[in-house]
Each structure stands twice: as structure tokens, then as C-alpha cells.
Coordinates of C-alpha atoms in Angstrom, one line a residue:
Chain A
M1 CA -3.1 -35.0 -2.1
D2 CA -4.4 -38.3 -0.9
A3 CA -6.1 -38.8 -4.3
A4 CA -2.7 -38.2 -6.0
L5 CA -0.9 -40.6 -3.8
S6 CA -3.5 -43.4 -4.2
L7 CA -3.9 -43.1 -8.0
A8 CA -0.4 -42.2 -9.2
P9 CA 2.0 -44.9 -10.3
A10 CA 5.1 -45.3 -8.2
E11 CA 7.3 -43.6 -10.8
A12 CA 5.1 -40.6 -11.3
R13 CA 6.5 -37.1 -11.0
F14 CA 4.5 -34.5 -9.1
T15 CA 4.4 -30.9 -9.6
L16 CA 2.8 -28.7 -6.8
L17 CA 1.2 -25.8 -8.4
H18 CA 0.2 -22.7 -6.4
V19 CA -1.2 -19.6 -8.0
T20 CA -1.3 -16.4 -6.0
S21 CA -3.9 -14.2 -7.6
P22 CA -3.1 -10.6 -7.5
A23 CA -6.8 -9.6 -7.3
A24 CA -6.8 -9.1 -3.6
A25 CA -3.6 -7.1 -3.4
D26 CA -4.7 -5.1 -6.5
A27 CA -8.0 -4.2 -4.8
A28 CA -6.1 -3.0 -1.7
H29 CA -3.7 -1.0 -4.0
G30 CA -6.6 0.6 -5.7
A31 CA -8.5 1.4 -2.6
Y32 CA -5.4 3.1 -1.2
R33 CA -4.8 5.1 -4.3
G34 CA -8.5 6.1 -4.1
L35 CA -7.7 7.8 -0.8
L36 CA -6.4 10.7 -2.8
G37 CA -3.3 12.2 -1.1
R38 CA -2.9 10.0 1.9
G39 CA 0.6 9.2 3.0
G40 CA 1.8 6.1 4.9
P41 CA 2.3 2.5 3.7
D42 CA 0.3 1.0 0.9
P43 CA -1.7 -1.9 2.4
G44 CA -1.5 -3.6 -1.1
D45 CA 2.3 -4.1 -0.5
Q46 CA 1.5 -5.7 2.9
L47 CA -1.0 -8.0 1.3
E48 CA 1.6 -9.1 -1.3
R49 CA 4.0 -10.0 1.4
L50 CA 1.3 -11.9 3.4
A51 CA 0.3 -13.8 0.3
Q52 CA 3.8 -14.9 -0.4
A53 CA 4.2 -16.2 3.2
S54 CA 0.9 -17.9 3.1
A55 CA 1.7 -19.5 -0.3
A56 CA 5.1 -20.8 1.0
D57 CA 3.3 -22.3 4.1
L58 CA 0.7 -24.0 1.9
M59 CA 3.4 -25.4 -0.4
E60 CA 5.4 -26.7 2.5
A61 CA 2.4 -28.4 4.0
A62 CA 1.5 -29.9 0.7
A63 CA 5.0 -31.2 0.1
R64 CA 5.1 -32.7 3.6
R65 CA 1.8 -34.4 3.0
L66 CA 2.9 -35.8 -0.3
G67 CA 6.2 -37.2 1.2
R68 CA 7.6 -37.8 -2.2
P69 CA 10.0 -35.8 -4.3
S70 CA 8.1 -33.1 -6.1
D71 CA 8.6 -29.9 -8.2
R72 CA 7.1 -26.7 -7.1
L73 CA 5.6 -24.1 -9.3
E74 CA 4.6 -20.8 -7.8
I75 CA 2.9 -18.3 -10.1
D76 CA 1.7 -14.8 -9.4
D77 CA -1.0 -14.3 -11.9
Y78 CA -4.7 -14.7 -12.4
A79 CA -5.4 -18.4 -11.7
E80 CA -7.5 -19.3 -14.8
R81 CA -4.9 -18.9 -17.5
A82 CA -1.9 -19.7 -15.3
V83 CA -3.2 -23.1 -14.5
V84 CA -4.2 -23.8 -18.1
A85 CA -0.6 -22.9 -19.2
A86 CA 0.8 -25.1 -16.6
S87 CA -1.3 -28.0 -17.7
A88 CA 0.4 -28.2 -21.0
G89 CA 2.8 -31.1 -20.9
A90 CA 1.3 -32.7 -17.8
D91 CA -0.3 -36.2 -17.9
L92 CA -3.0 -35.3 -15.3
L93 CA -4.1 -32.2 -13.6
I94 CA -5.6 -32.8 -10.1
V95 CA -7.9 -30.0 -8.9
A96 CA -10.1 -29.8 -5.7
R97 CA -13.8 -29.2 -6.1
D98 CA -15.4 -25.9 -5.0
G99 CA -18.7 -25.1 -3.4
D100 CA -20.4 -26.4 -0.3
R101 CA -18.2 -29.2 1.1
S102 CA -20.6 -30.3 3.8
R103 CA -22.9 -32.2 1.3
L104 CA -22.8 -33.8 -2.1
G105 CA -24.1 -31.5 -4.7
P106 CA -23.5 -28.3 -6.7
K107 CA -21.7 -26.3 -7.5
S108 CA -18.5 -28.4 -7.6
L109 CA -16.9 -26.0 -10.1
G110 CA -16.5 -22.3 -9.3
K111 CA -15.8 -19.8 -12.0
T112 CA -12.1 -20.3 -12.0
T113 CA -12.2 -24.1 -11.9
R114 CA -14.8 -24.1 -14.6
F115 CA -12.5 -22.2 -16.8
V116 CA -9.6 -24.6 -16.1
V117 CA -11.7 -27.6 -16.8
D118 CA -13.0 -26.1 -20.0
H119 CA -9.5 -25.3 -21.3
A120 CA -7.1 -27.6 -19.7
A121 CA -4.6 -29.2 -22.1
C122 CA -4.6 -32.6 -20.3
P123 CA -7.0 -34.8 -18.5
V124 CA -8.4 -33.3 -15.3
L125 CA -9.3 -35.2 -12.1
L126 CA -11.7 -33.4 -9.8
V127 CA -11.3 -34.6 -6.2
W128 CA -12.8 -33.8 -2.8
P129 CA -10.2 -31.9 -0.8
E130 CA -11.0 -34.1 2.2
A131 CA -13.1 -37.3 2.7
P132 CA -16.3 -36.8 0.8
P133 CA -19.5 -36.3 2.8
D134 CA -21.9 -39.2 3.3
V135 CA -24.0 -40.2 0.2
G136 CA -27.2 -39.3 2.3
T137 CA -26.3 -35.7 2.0
I138 CA -27.3 -35.5 -1.6
P139 CA -30.1 -32.9 -2.0
P140 CA -33.7 -34.2 -2.7
P141 CA -34.7 -34.5 -6.3
P142 CA -35.8 -31.1 -7.8
H143 CA -39.5 -30.3 -8.4
H144 CA -39.0 -29.9 -12.2
P145 CA -36.9 -32.9 -13.2
H146 CA -36.8 -31.8 -16.9
H147 CA -34.9 -28.7 -15.9
G148 CA -32.5 -30.5 -13.7
G149 CA -32.8 -28.2 -10.8
R150 CA -30.7 -25.0 -10.5
Chain B
M1 CA -8.2 38.7 -14.2
N2 CA -11.7 38.3 -15.8
A3 CA -13.9 35.3 -14.9
A4 CA -13.2 33.4 -18.1
T5 CA -9.4 33.6 -17.7
G6 CA -9.8 32.8 -14.0
E7 CA -11.8 29.8 -14.7
T8 CA -9.4 28.5 -17.4
V9 CA -6.4 29.0 -15.1
S10 CA -8.2 27.4 -12.1
V11 CA -9.4 24.4 -14.1
L12 CA -5.8 23.9 -15.5
A13 CA -4.5 24.0 -11.9
L14 CA -7.1 21.5 -10.7
L15 CA -6.3 19.2 -13.7
A16 CA -2.5 19.5 -12.8
V17 CA -3.2 18.7 -9.1
L18 CA -5.3 15.6 -10.0
A19 CA -2.7 14.5 -12.7
W20 CA 0.0 14.7 -10.1
A21 CA -2.0 12.6 -7.8
V22 CA -2.4 10.0 -10.5
I23 CA 1.2 9.9 -11.7
R24 CA 3.0 10.8 -8.4
P25 CA 6.3 11.7 -10.0
R26 CA 9.1 10.1 -8.0
G27 CA 6.6 9.1 -5.4
W28 CA 6.4 12.7 -4.1
P29 CA 3.2 13.4 -2.1
E30 CA 0.2 15.1 -3.7
A31 CA 0.8 18.1 -1.5
V32 CA 3.9 19.0 -3.6
A33 CA 1.6 20.0 -6.4
A34 CA -1.6 21.1 -4.5
G35 CA 0.2 23.6 -2.2
P36 CA 2.0 25.6 -5.0
A37 CA -1.1 25.4 -7.2
A38 CA -3.1 27.2 -4.6
V39 CA -0.4 29.8 -4.1
I40 CA -0.1 30.4 -7.8
L41 CA -3.9 30.9 -8.1
I42 CA -3.9 33.4 -5.3
A43 CA -0.8 35.2 -6.7
A44 CA -2.4 35.3 -10.2
G45 CA -5.6 36.7 -8.8
A46 CA -7.8 33.8 -9.8
I47 CA -9.1 33.8 -6.2
R48 CA -9.1 36.7 -3.8
V49 CA -6.8 36.5 -0.9
G50 CA -9.8 37.0 1.4
D51 CA -11.7 34.1 -0.2
A52 CA -8.8 31.9 0.0
G53 CA -8.3 32.8 3.7
A54 CA -12.0 32.1 4.4
E55 CA -11.6 28.6 2.7
A56 CA -8.5 28.0 4.8
R57 CA -10.3 28.9 8.0
R58 CA -13.1 26.6 7.1
L59 CA -10.9 23.7 6.2
G60 CA -8.4 24.1 9.0
P61 CA -10.5 22.7 11.8
V62 CA -11.8 19.9 9.6
I63 CA -8.2 18.9 8.8
G64 CA -7.3 19.0 12.5
F65 CA -10.2 16.8 13.3
L66 CA -9.1 14.3 10.7
I67 CA -5.5 14.3 11.9
A68 CA -6.7 13.6 15.5
I69 CA -8.8 10.6 14.1
L70 CA -5.8 9.3 12.1
V71 CA -3.5 9.4 15.1
L72 CA -6.2 7.8 17.2
A73 CA -6.6 5.0 14.8
H74 CA -2.8 4.5 14.6
L75 CA -2.6 4.2 18.3
C76 CA -5.5 1.8 18.4
D77 CA -3.4 -0.3 15.9
D78 CA -0.3 -0.1 18.1
D79 CA -2.3 -1.3 21.0
G80 CA -3.3 -4.4 19.1
L81 CA -7.0 -3.5 18.5
F82 CA -7.0 -4.8 14.9
R83 CA -5.0 -7.9 15.8
A84 CA -7.6 -8.6 18.4
C85 CA -10.2 -8.1 15.8
G86 CA -8.6 -10.6 13.5
A87 CA -8.3 -13.2 16.3
W88 CA -12.0 -12.7 17.2
M89 CA -13.0 -13.1 13.5
A90 CA -10.9 -16.3 13.2
R91 CA -12.2 -17.8 16.5
S92 CA -15.9 -17.0 15.7
A93 CA -15.8 -18.0 12.0
G94 CA -13.9 -21.4 12.4
G95 CA -14.2 -23.1 9.0
R96 CA -17.3 -21.3 7.9
P97 CA -16.5 -18.9 5.1
R98 CA -20.0 -17.3 5.1
R99 CA -19.8 -16.6 8.7
L100 CA -16.4 -15.0 8.2
L101 CA -18.0 -12.8 5.6
V102 CA -20.6 -11.6 8.2
L103 CA -17.8 -10.9 10.7
V104 CA -15.8 -9.0 8.2
F105 CA -18.8 -6.9 7.3
V106 CA -19.4 -6.0 11.0
A107 CA -15.6 -5.3 11.6
A108 CA -15.4 -3.2 8.4
A109 CA -18.6 -1.3 8.8
V110 CA -17.9 -0.4 12.5
T111 CA -14.2 0.4 11.9
T112 CA -15.2 2.7 9.0
A113 CA -17.9 4.4 10.9
V114 CA -15.9 5.1 14.1
L115 CA -12.3 5.4 12.8
S116 CA -12.8 6.5 9.2
L117 CA -12.4 4.8 5.9
D118 CA -8.6 5.3 5.9
T119 CA -8.4 3.0 8.9
T120 CA -10.3 0.3 7.2
V121 CA -8.3 0.5 4.0
V122 CA -4.9 0.8 5.7
L123 CA -5.1 -0.9 8.9
L124 CA -8.0 -3.4 8.8
T125 CA -7.7 -4.8 5.3
P126 CA -4.3 -6.5 5.9
V127 CA -5.6 -8.0 9.1
V128 CA -8.6 -9.4 7.2
F129 CA -6.4 -10.9 4.5
A130 CA -4.2 -12.6 7.1
T131 CA -7.2 -14.0 8.9
A132 CA -8.6 -15.4 5.7
A133 CA -5.2 -16.9 4.8
R134 CA -4.9 -18.4 8.3
L135 CA -8.4 -20.0 8.0
D136 CA -7.4 -21.3 4.5
V137 CA -10.3 -19.6 2.8
R138 CA -10.0 -17.5 -0.3
P139 CA -9.2 -13.9 0.7
R140 CA -10.8 -12.2 -2.3
P141 CA -14.3 -11.7 -1.1
Y142 CA -13.2 -10.3 2.2
V143 CA -10.6 -7.9 0.9
Y144 CA -13.2 -6.7 -1.7
A145 CA -15.7 -6.3 1.2
C146 CA -13.2 -4.1 3.0
T147 CA -12.6 -1.9 0.0
H148 CA -16.3 -1.6 -0.8
L149 CA -17.4 -1.0 2.9
A150 CA -14.7 1.6 3.4
N151 CA -16.7 3.7 1.0
S152 CA -20.3 2.7 1.4
A153 CA -20.2 2.2 5.2
S154 CA -18.7 5.6 5.7
L155 CA -22.1 7.3 5.9
L156 CA -22.9 6.9 9.6
L157 CA -20.9 9.5 11.6
P158 CA -19.1 12.8 10.7
V159 CA -15.8 11.2 11.5
S160 CA -16.3 8.2 9.1
N161 CA -15.1 10.0 6.0
L162 CA -13.3 13.4 5.2
T163 CA -16.3 14.1 2.9
N164 CA -18.6 13.8 5.9
L165 CA -16.4 16.1 8.0
L166 CA -16.5 18.7 5.3
A167 CA -20.3 18.4 5.0
F168 CA -20.8 18.2 8.7
T169 CA -19.8 21.9 9.2
A170 CA -21.7 22.9 6.1
S171 CA -25.0 21.1 7.1
G172 CA -25.3 22.8 10.5
L173 CA -26.4 19.5 12.0
G174 CA -25.3 18.3 15.5
F175 CA -23.3 15.2 15.8
G176 CA -26.1 13.1 17.2
R177 CA -28.6 14.3 14.6
F178 CA -26.2 13.6 11.7
A179 CA -25.8 10.0 13.0
A180 CA -29.6 9.6 13.6
L181 CA -30.4 10.7 10.0
M182 CA -27.6 8.6 8.4
A183 CA -28.2 5.4 10.5
L184 CA -30.9 4.1 8.2
P185 CA -29.2 4.8 5.0
W186 CA -26.0 3.2 6.4
L187 CA -27.8 0.0 7.4
A188 CA -29.6 0.0 4.0
V189 CA -26.4 0.2 2.0
I190 CA -24.7 -2.5 4.1
G191 CA -27.7 -4.7 3.6
V192 CA -27.5 -4.3 -0.2
E193 CA -23.7 -5.0 -0.1
Y194 CA -24.1 -8.1 1.9
A195 CA -26.9 -9.5 -0.3
V196 CA -24.8 -8.9 -3.4
F197 CA -21.6 -10.2 -2.0
G198 CA -23.3 -13.4 -0.7
R199 CA -24.5 -14.2 -4.2
F200 CA -21.5 -12.8 -6.2
F201 CA -19.0 -14.9 -4.2
G202 CA -21.3 -17.9 -3.7
S203 CA -18.7 -20.4 -4.9
D204 CA -16.1 -19.1 -2.6
L205 CA -18.3 -19.1 0.5
G206 CA -19.3 -22.8 0.7
P207 CA -18.9 -24.4 4.0
R208 CA -15.6 -26.4 4.3
R209 CA -14.6 -29.1 6.8
Q210 CA -10.9 -28.8 6.7
A211 CA -8.6 -29.5 9.6
R212 CA -6.4 -26.5 8.7
S213 CA -9.3 -24.1 9.2
Q214 CA -9.9 -25.4 12.6
A215 CA -6.2 -25.3 13.4
G216 CA -6.1 -21.7 12.1
A217 CA -9.0 -20.7 14.3
R218 CA -7.3 -22.2 17.3
A219 CA -4.0 -20.6 16.5
G220 CA -6.0 -17.4 16.3
A221 CA -7.4 -17.8 19.8
G222 CA -3.9 -17.5 21.3
D223 CA -2.9 -14.0 20.3
G224 CA -4.4 -10.6 20.6
G225 CA -6.6 -10.2 23.7
L226 CA -8.9 -7.2 23.5
P227 CA -7.0 -4.0 24.6
V228 CA -9.6 -2.9 27.2
F229 CA -8.1 0.5 28.0
T230 CA -8.0 1.5 24.2
V231 CA -11.6 0.3 23.6
T232 CA -12.7 2.3 26.7
V233 CA -11.0 5.4 25.4
L234 CA -12.6 4.9 22.0
V235 CA -16.1 4.5 23.5
L236 CA -15.6 7.6 25.7
T237 CA -14.4 9.5 22.6
L238 CA -17.5 8.6 20.7
A239 CA -19.7 9.7 23.7
G240 CA -17.5 12.9 23.7
F241 CA -18.5 13.6 20.1
V242 CA -22.2 13.7 21.0
V243 CA -21.6 15.6 24.2
T244 CA -19.3 18.3 22.8
S245 CA -21.5 18.8 19.9
A246 CA -24.6 19.1 22.0
A247 CA -22.8 21.7 24.2
G248 CA -22.0 23.8 21.1
L249 CA -18.3 22.9 20.9
S250 CA -16.5 21.3 18.0
P251 CA -16.4 17.5 18.4
A252 CA -12.8 17.7 17.2
W253 CA -12.0 18.4 20.9
A254 CA -13.2 14.9 21.8
A255 CA -11.1 13.4 19.1
L256 CA -8.1 15.4 20.3
A257 CA -8.7 14.3 23.9
G258 CA -9.0 10.7 22.9
A259 CA -5.9 10.8 20.8
A260 CA -4.0 12.7 23.6
V261 CA -4.9 10.1 26.2
L262 CA -3.7 7.2 24.1
A263 CA -0.6 9.1 22.8
G264 CA 0.4 10.1 26.3
R265 CA 0.0 6.5 27.6
A266 CA 2.0 5.0 24.7
L267 CA 4.7 7.6 25.0
A268 CA 5.0 7.1 28.8
R269 CA 5.3 3.3 28.1
K270 CA 7.8 3.9 25.4
R271 CA 5.5 2.1 23.0
T272 CA 5.6 4.9 20.5
T273 CA 7.7 7.8 19.5
P274 CA 6.9 11.3 18.6
Q275 CA 8.2 10.7 15.1
S276 CA 5.9 7.8 14.7
L277 CA 3.0 9.9 15.9
L278 CA 4.0 12.7 13.4
R279 CA 4.1 10.2 10.6
A280 CA 0.6 9.0 11.6
A281 CA -0.7 12.6 11.6
D282 CA 0.2 12.7 7.8
L283 CA 0.7 16.5 7.6
P284 CA 1.4 16.5 3.9
F285 CA -2.1 15.2 3.5
G286 CA -3.4 18.2 5.4
V287 CA -1.5 20.5 3.0
F288 CA -3.0 18.6 0.1
V289 CA -6.6 19.0 1.3
L290 CA -6.0 22.7 2.0
G291 CA -4.4 23.3 -1.4
L292 CA -7.1 21.3 -3.2
G293 CA -9.8 23.2 -1.3
I294 CA -8.4 26.6 -2.4
V295 CA -8.0 25.4 -6.0
V296 CA -11.6 24.0 -6.1
A297 CA -12.9 27.2 -4.5
A298 CA -11.3 29.1 -7.4
V299 CA -12.8 26.8 -10.0
V300 CA -16.3 27.1 -8.4
Q301 CA -16.2 31.0 -7.9
N302 CA -15.0 31.7 -11.5
G303 CA -18.0 29.9 -13.2
L304 CA -18.4 26.3 -12.3
G305 CA -20.7 27.1 -9.5
T306 CA -23.0 29.2 -11.8
A307 CA -22.9 26.4 -14.4
L308 CA -23.8 23.6 -12.0
R309 CA -26.4 25.4 -10.0
P310 CA -29.3 24.7 -12.5
L311 CA -28.3 21.0 -12.5
L312 CA -28.8 20.7 -8.8
P313 CA -32.5 20.5 -7.9
A314 CA -33.7 22.7 -5.0
G315 CA -35.5 21.3 -2.0
T316 CA -35.5 18.0 -0.4
S317 CA -38.3 16.1 -2.2
L318 CA -37.7 12.5 -3.0
P319 CA -36.9 13.2 -6.7
A320 CA -34.7 16.1 -5.7
L321 CA -32.7 14.0 -3.2
L322 CA -32.3 11.2 -5.8
A323 CA -31.1 13.7 -8.5
I324 CA -28.6 15.3 -6.1
A325 CA -27.2 11.9 -5.0
A326 CA -26.9 10.7 -8.6
L327 CA -25.2 13.9 -9.6
A328 CA -22.8 13.6 -6.6
A329 CA -22.0 10.0 -7.5
A330 CA -21.3 10.8 -11.1
L331 CA -19.0 13.7 -10.2
A332 CA -17.2 11.5 -7.7
N333 CA -16.6 9.0 -10.4
V334 CA -15.4 11.6 -12.9
C335 CA -12.8 13.1 -10.6
N336 CA -12.7 11.8 -7.1
N337 CA -15.0 12.2 -4.2
L338 CA -12.9 14.9 -2.4
P339 CA -13.0 17.5 -5.3
A340 CA -16.7 16.4 -5.9
V341 CA -17.8 17.2 -2.4
L342 CA -15.9 20.5 -2.3
V343 CA -17.6 21.6 -5.5
L344 CA -21.2 20.5 -4.5
L345 CA -21.3 21.5 -0.8
P346 CA -21.6 25.2 -1.3
L347 CA -24.4 24.6 -3.9
A348 CA -26.3 22.0 -1.8
A349 CA -26.0 23.9 1.5
A350 CA -28.5 26.5 0.2
S351 CA -31.2 23.7 0.1
G352 CA -30.5 22.7 3.7
A353 CA -29.2 19.6 5.6
G354 CA -31.2 17.1 3.6
A355 CA -29.6 18.1 0.3
V356 CA -26.1 18.1 2.0
L357 CA -26.6 14.5 3.2
A358 CA -27.8 13.5 -0.3
V359 CA -24.5 14.7 -1.7
L360 CA -22.7 12.6 0.9
L361 CA -24.7 9.5 -0.1
G362 CA -23.5 10.1 -3.7
V363 CA -19.9 10.8 -3.0
N364 CA -19.5 8.1 -0.4
I365 CA -21.4 5.2 -2.2
G366 CA -20.7 6.3 -5.7
P367 CA -16.9 5.6 -5.8
N368 CA -17.5 1.8 -5.8
L369 CA -18.8 2.1 -9.3
T370 CA -15.5 2.5 -11.1
Y371 CA -12.9 0.4 -9.2
T372 CA -12.0 2.9 -6.5
G373 CA -14.1 5.7 -7.6
S374 CA -12.0 7.9 -9.8
L375 CA -11.0 8.1 -13.3
A376 CA -7.6 8.9 -11.7
T377 CA -7.4 5.5 -10.2
L378 CA -8.6 3.8 -13.4
L379 CA -5.8 5.7 -15.3
W380 CA -3.3 4.6 -12.7
R381 CA -4.5 1.0 -12.9
R382 CA -4.2 1.0 -16.7
T383 CA -0.8 2.6 -16.9
L384 CA 1.3 1.3 -14.0
R385 CA 0.2 -2.3 -13.7
S386 CA 2.4 -4.7 -15.6
H387 CA 0.0 -7.7 -15.5
G388 CA -1.2 -7.0 -19.0
E389 CA -5.0 -7.6 -19.0
A390 CA -6.7 -7.1 -15.6
P391 CA -9.7 -9.4 -15.2
N392 CA -10.4 -8.1 -11.8
L393 CA -11.1 -4.7 -13.2
G394 CA -14.1 -6.1 -15.0
E395 CA -15.1 -8.1 -11.9
F396 CA -14.8 -5.0 -9.7
T397 CA -16.9 -3.1 -12.1
R398 CA -19.6 -5.7 -12.2
L399 CA -19.6 -5.8 -8.4
G400 CA -20.0 -2.0 -8.5
L401 CA -22.9 -2.1 -10.9
L402 CA -24.7 -4.6 -8.8
T403 CA -24.3 -2.7 -5.5
V404 CA -24.0 1.1 -6.2
P405 CA -27.3 1.9 -8.0
A406 CA -29.3 -0.3 -5.7
G407 CA -27.5 0.9 -2.6
L408 CA -27.8 4.6 -3.7
V409 CA -31.6 4.3 -4.3
L410 CA -32.3 2.5 -1.1
A411 CA -30.1 4.9 0.9
V412 CA -31.8 7.9 -0.5
L413 CA -35.2 6.4 0.3
A414 CA -34.0 5.8 3.9
L415 CA -32.7 9.4 4.2
W416 CA -35.9 10.8 2.8
A417 CA -38.0 8.7 5.2
G418 CA -35.7 9.8 8.1
L419 CA -36.1 13.4 7.1
R420 CA -39.9 13.0 7.0
V421 CA -40.0 11.4 10.4
M422 CA -37.3 13.5 12.2
G423 CA -37.6 16.7 10.2
G424 CA -34.8 18.2 8.1

């Protein structure tokens, strides 16, 4: 959010994108159905409601932090393709890095972000979700420099 | 009715019961098909009335035991046990996703062992999801951990899984001895699951330093103190399982006593209603298990038992135990672990307690292989979901391939070692 504010021109239009992956709720639905014959509420439904509430909270917090007019786009789908589809027509896609955030170093791209970077239909900006750690946290050089570490 | 006709009719009845469970016409419970299917088989002479009665007398106490556990878990939830568990996880994990994974593993493994896998799936999973959301970490690894451990961590106690309860009576073991023999396999499987999850979800579990996580953890500290009375009753109930069993009584009495104490207190304080308790007891599920048991007994008696017997190795040597567990896992994936254990128990019981426990390793760990362990669920997943392709089906299967074979082999090794040391 801070990166967006510091880099974007004054007249830029922002779209806040949140993708709720159905993976977790699906797993709960499936586990419940696996309990052949049990009655009672399906925990997957509860997860879907919780996910919606959590997404709304997150959107609200992001919009407050941005403090400028913005569009909101909330998608319920697997994140990879949903984000790529949303990137069409954008001038810049800002994504946060993944992985260990206590030090500089890999892996900055998880599986999902990797897919988005590989397929995005616009330039992508990878940012630290908070202030980056000190440069001294970079891991020591690997033993086999030709292989470039892990 | 001759055996061939009897077998055909029985298999058709079983398929109809399972198909009903997959499709669930109008959302009607599975019991609507399983009850009449059993009655039809008895009326048609595919199973003798005496045999069906014997099956019902065998299943009745088991179902009663399960109902007591379900009610106990429901009352624990009413008393805020799982909310307290969520608050504890949020507080202890702070902004550390990997630590949260450890805590979720502990919570899911203990909940499953003590209050059965149903409780983990239905009551703990939503709490875990909410905790992850509050800490601003991705919920997927934790929810998957719950669904996996609901199966694989249900090895420890007879009460952890309906399959165990069925096997417990067939094995002739006491409660304490069952737990002692299953403790090592239980730990081995949880170890495998943790090692795989830590790597599989590596990029989701990196440490973060976000203010929101800390705020979430602090917010979590406020609500949900530990319900001391409820936990005390639970601990006494657990002790009661061992004591009643050692005294030659059914441990179901301990479960009933624990549920009665919590229910009496909740009713007296007007915190629950008889209707709510009745819903938690899930009587249609009891009818379903009874019906399914009679249908499966008909299938086994009319020929499947004879057909399967040569496949099931005798004795409790390591290769025999491995083969039994593998066969049980395969069968649990083809139909579902409940029919699988009903089919295999009478055959394995002849080889003794070790073979019965090997069946349990297979039917409890195996279901993680194909999404939630049944072709039925797979079919459901394919037909009812409107999301088009389902990437997480592939992901779930990969996770199953990484955990199930390794977990199964290590668990069988642990069981075999336990049987050598403690004697079958």
C-alpha cells in the first residue's frame, strides 16, 4: 500500500483486488462429506462465511490505508488465474512478496505469485509488505557459486 | 435365496446406499436409504433374521458410545473449549506461521484422539480457520492439516474414530492396551504429516513481521478463557475409559457419565436445550450405521468374505501386517472407510488383535490418499462443484501421495515393534 502511494502519479486510479481461494472451504466440505452419514452443519459453509467476513475486513483496512478513492474487486476463485485475468487492462500490478519476511532472500515468490508473475498481462511490481529487513540479513554466499545455491 | 442371488441383491443394496450417500437427494440423510435397504435384505432372505439381530446387537453399544462422544464434544464446544483453543493458538503463535502449524497439529491431534475425528472436522476446523484469518496468515495449510489429521491422528484411542470403536470390540483389547499399542504408530504418522506439511507449504509458512498479526494475537488474548470444569470432566472421562475397561465394563459408560454431567450442568444453567442435545446426538447417523452394518454383513456372508479371505494374510508378521494395512487402505479408498472396516474386521479378527489394528492403520490413514478417502467424495466433488476445474484436487492428491504411503509404512513398523515388545 505504501509502495503504491509513493510510486503512483496523483491521478492514478487504484483497484484493490482480493481473491478468496475456495481451497480451504473445499477441503472442509470434502472432509465433512467423507464423514459418511453425519448430520449437522457443514463446516465448509462456516468457512465460506468466515472467509467473506475476513476479506471484507482486509479490504476495508486496505482502503483506509490508501486514503484515496479506489475500486474494489473481490473474487472467489483460485488466485492464480483470477489475478492474471484482473491484470488485463491494468497499467501496473502490485504484489507483495512471499516467503521468509525476517530476512532478505528466497523464496520471494510462492507458487501462486510465481504463476502470476509468469502470466501477468501488465508490468508487475514486487514489494515488501512492510519495511524490508536490514541488508545485513542477506544469507551468506552459497558453497557452490556456480549453482547459485538452492 | 441361494448365495449368488443373495450376493447380487446385497451388493446392489450396498451400491444403492453408497450412491444415496453421494447424491443425497433433496438433502435427505443417508439413513433414509440405509434403513430400508437393511429391512429389504432381511425380508428378501439375503440375510437371516438371527444374523441381522446379532449384527445389530454388536453395533448397538458401539453406536451408543459414539453418540455419547458426539454429545460430549458438542457440550465442550458450547462451553467454549474450542474458542479457548483458538485464543491459545493465536496468543502462542503471534506472527509466526510455522509455530501456528505446530499448535494446530497439537490441537488437531489431541482433539481427534480424545473427542473423535468428527469433532476435529466439524468443530475445530472453523476455529482454526478463524484463528489463521485473525493472524493474517494463509489459512490453507492449517485447514488441510485439520482434514488430514482428522483421519491420520485418529489412531490413538478407541474413541478417536468410529472405525476404532468397531474394531475395539472385535479386537478383545482393553482400552489402555489399545492406546499403548497405537501410541507409537500415532506419533509416527503425525511426524510424517508434519515433515511433509512443513516442506509442502514452505512458502506459506515464512516468518512475517506484520503489525496486524500482533494485533490479532492480542485481540485473541481477550476472549475465551479455558473452561476449567469442562476440561476436568474430559480428563476424568478419559481416566474413566481406562478404569471401566480394566474393571471389565464397557468404557461407553464413562463417556455416558461425562456427557451426562456436562449436559446436566448446561441444562440447569439453561445454556442448552434438550432439542439441541438431540440434534448433537445425530440419531439418523446411528440408523445409517446400523443399516449399513446389516447390508455389509449380508454382502460378506453371501460370498465376499470367502472371496477376500485368501487376500488377507494370516498372522502378525511384518509382511502380513503391511499387506493387511495396504489392503485396508485400498478398500477404504474404493468405497469409504466405514464399509471397509465392516468388511475386513470379521476376517482380520481371526488373526488376532495385531491384524485388527493393522486394518485400522489402513482404514484411518488411507483415506487421505484420494481427497477425503472415498470414490464417493471424489464423485461428489466432480459433479456438484461449479468451479469448473479444481486445482486443489490435484494438490490434495499430491499431499496424500507424500503422506499416506510413508505414514502407513512407518505406522505399521511402529505397530509391529509395539507388538513384539508388549506382545499381541
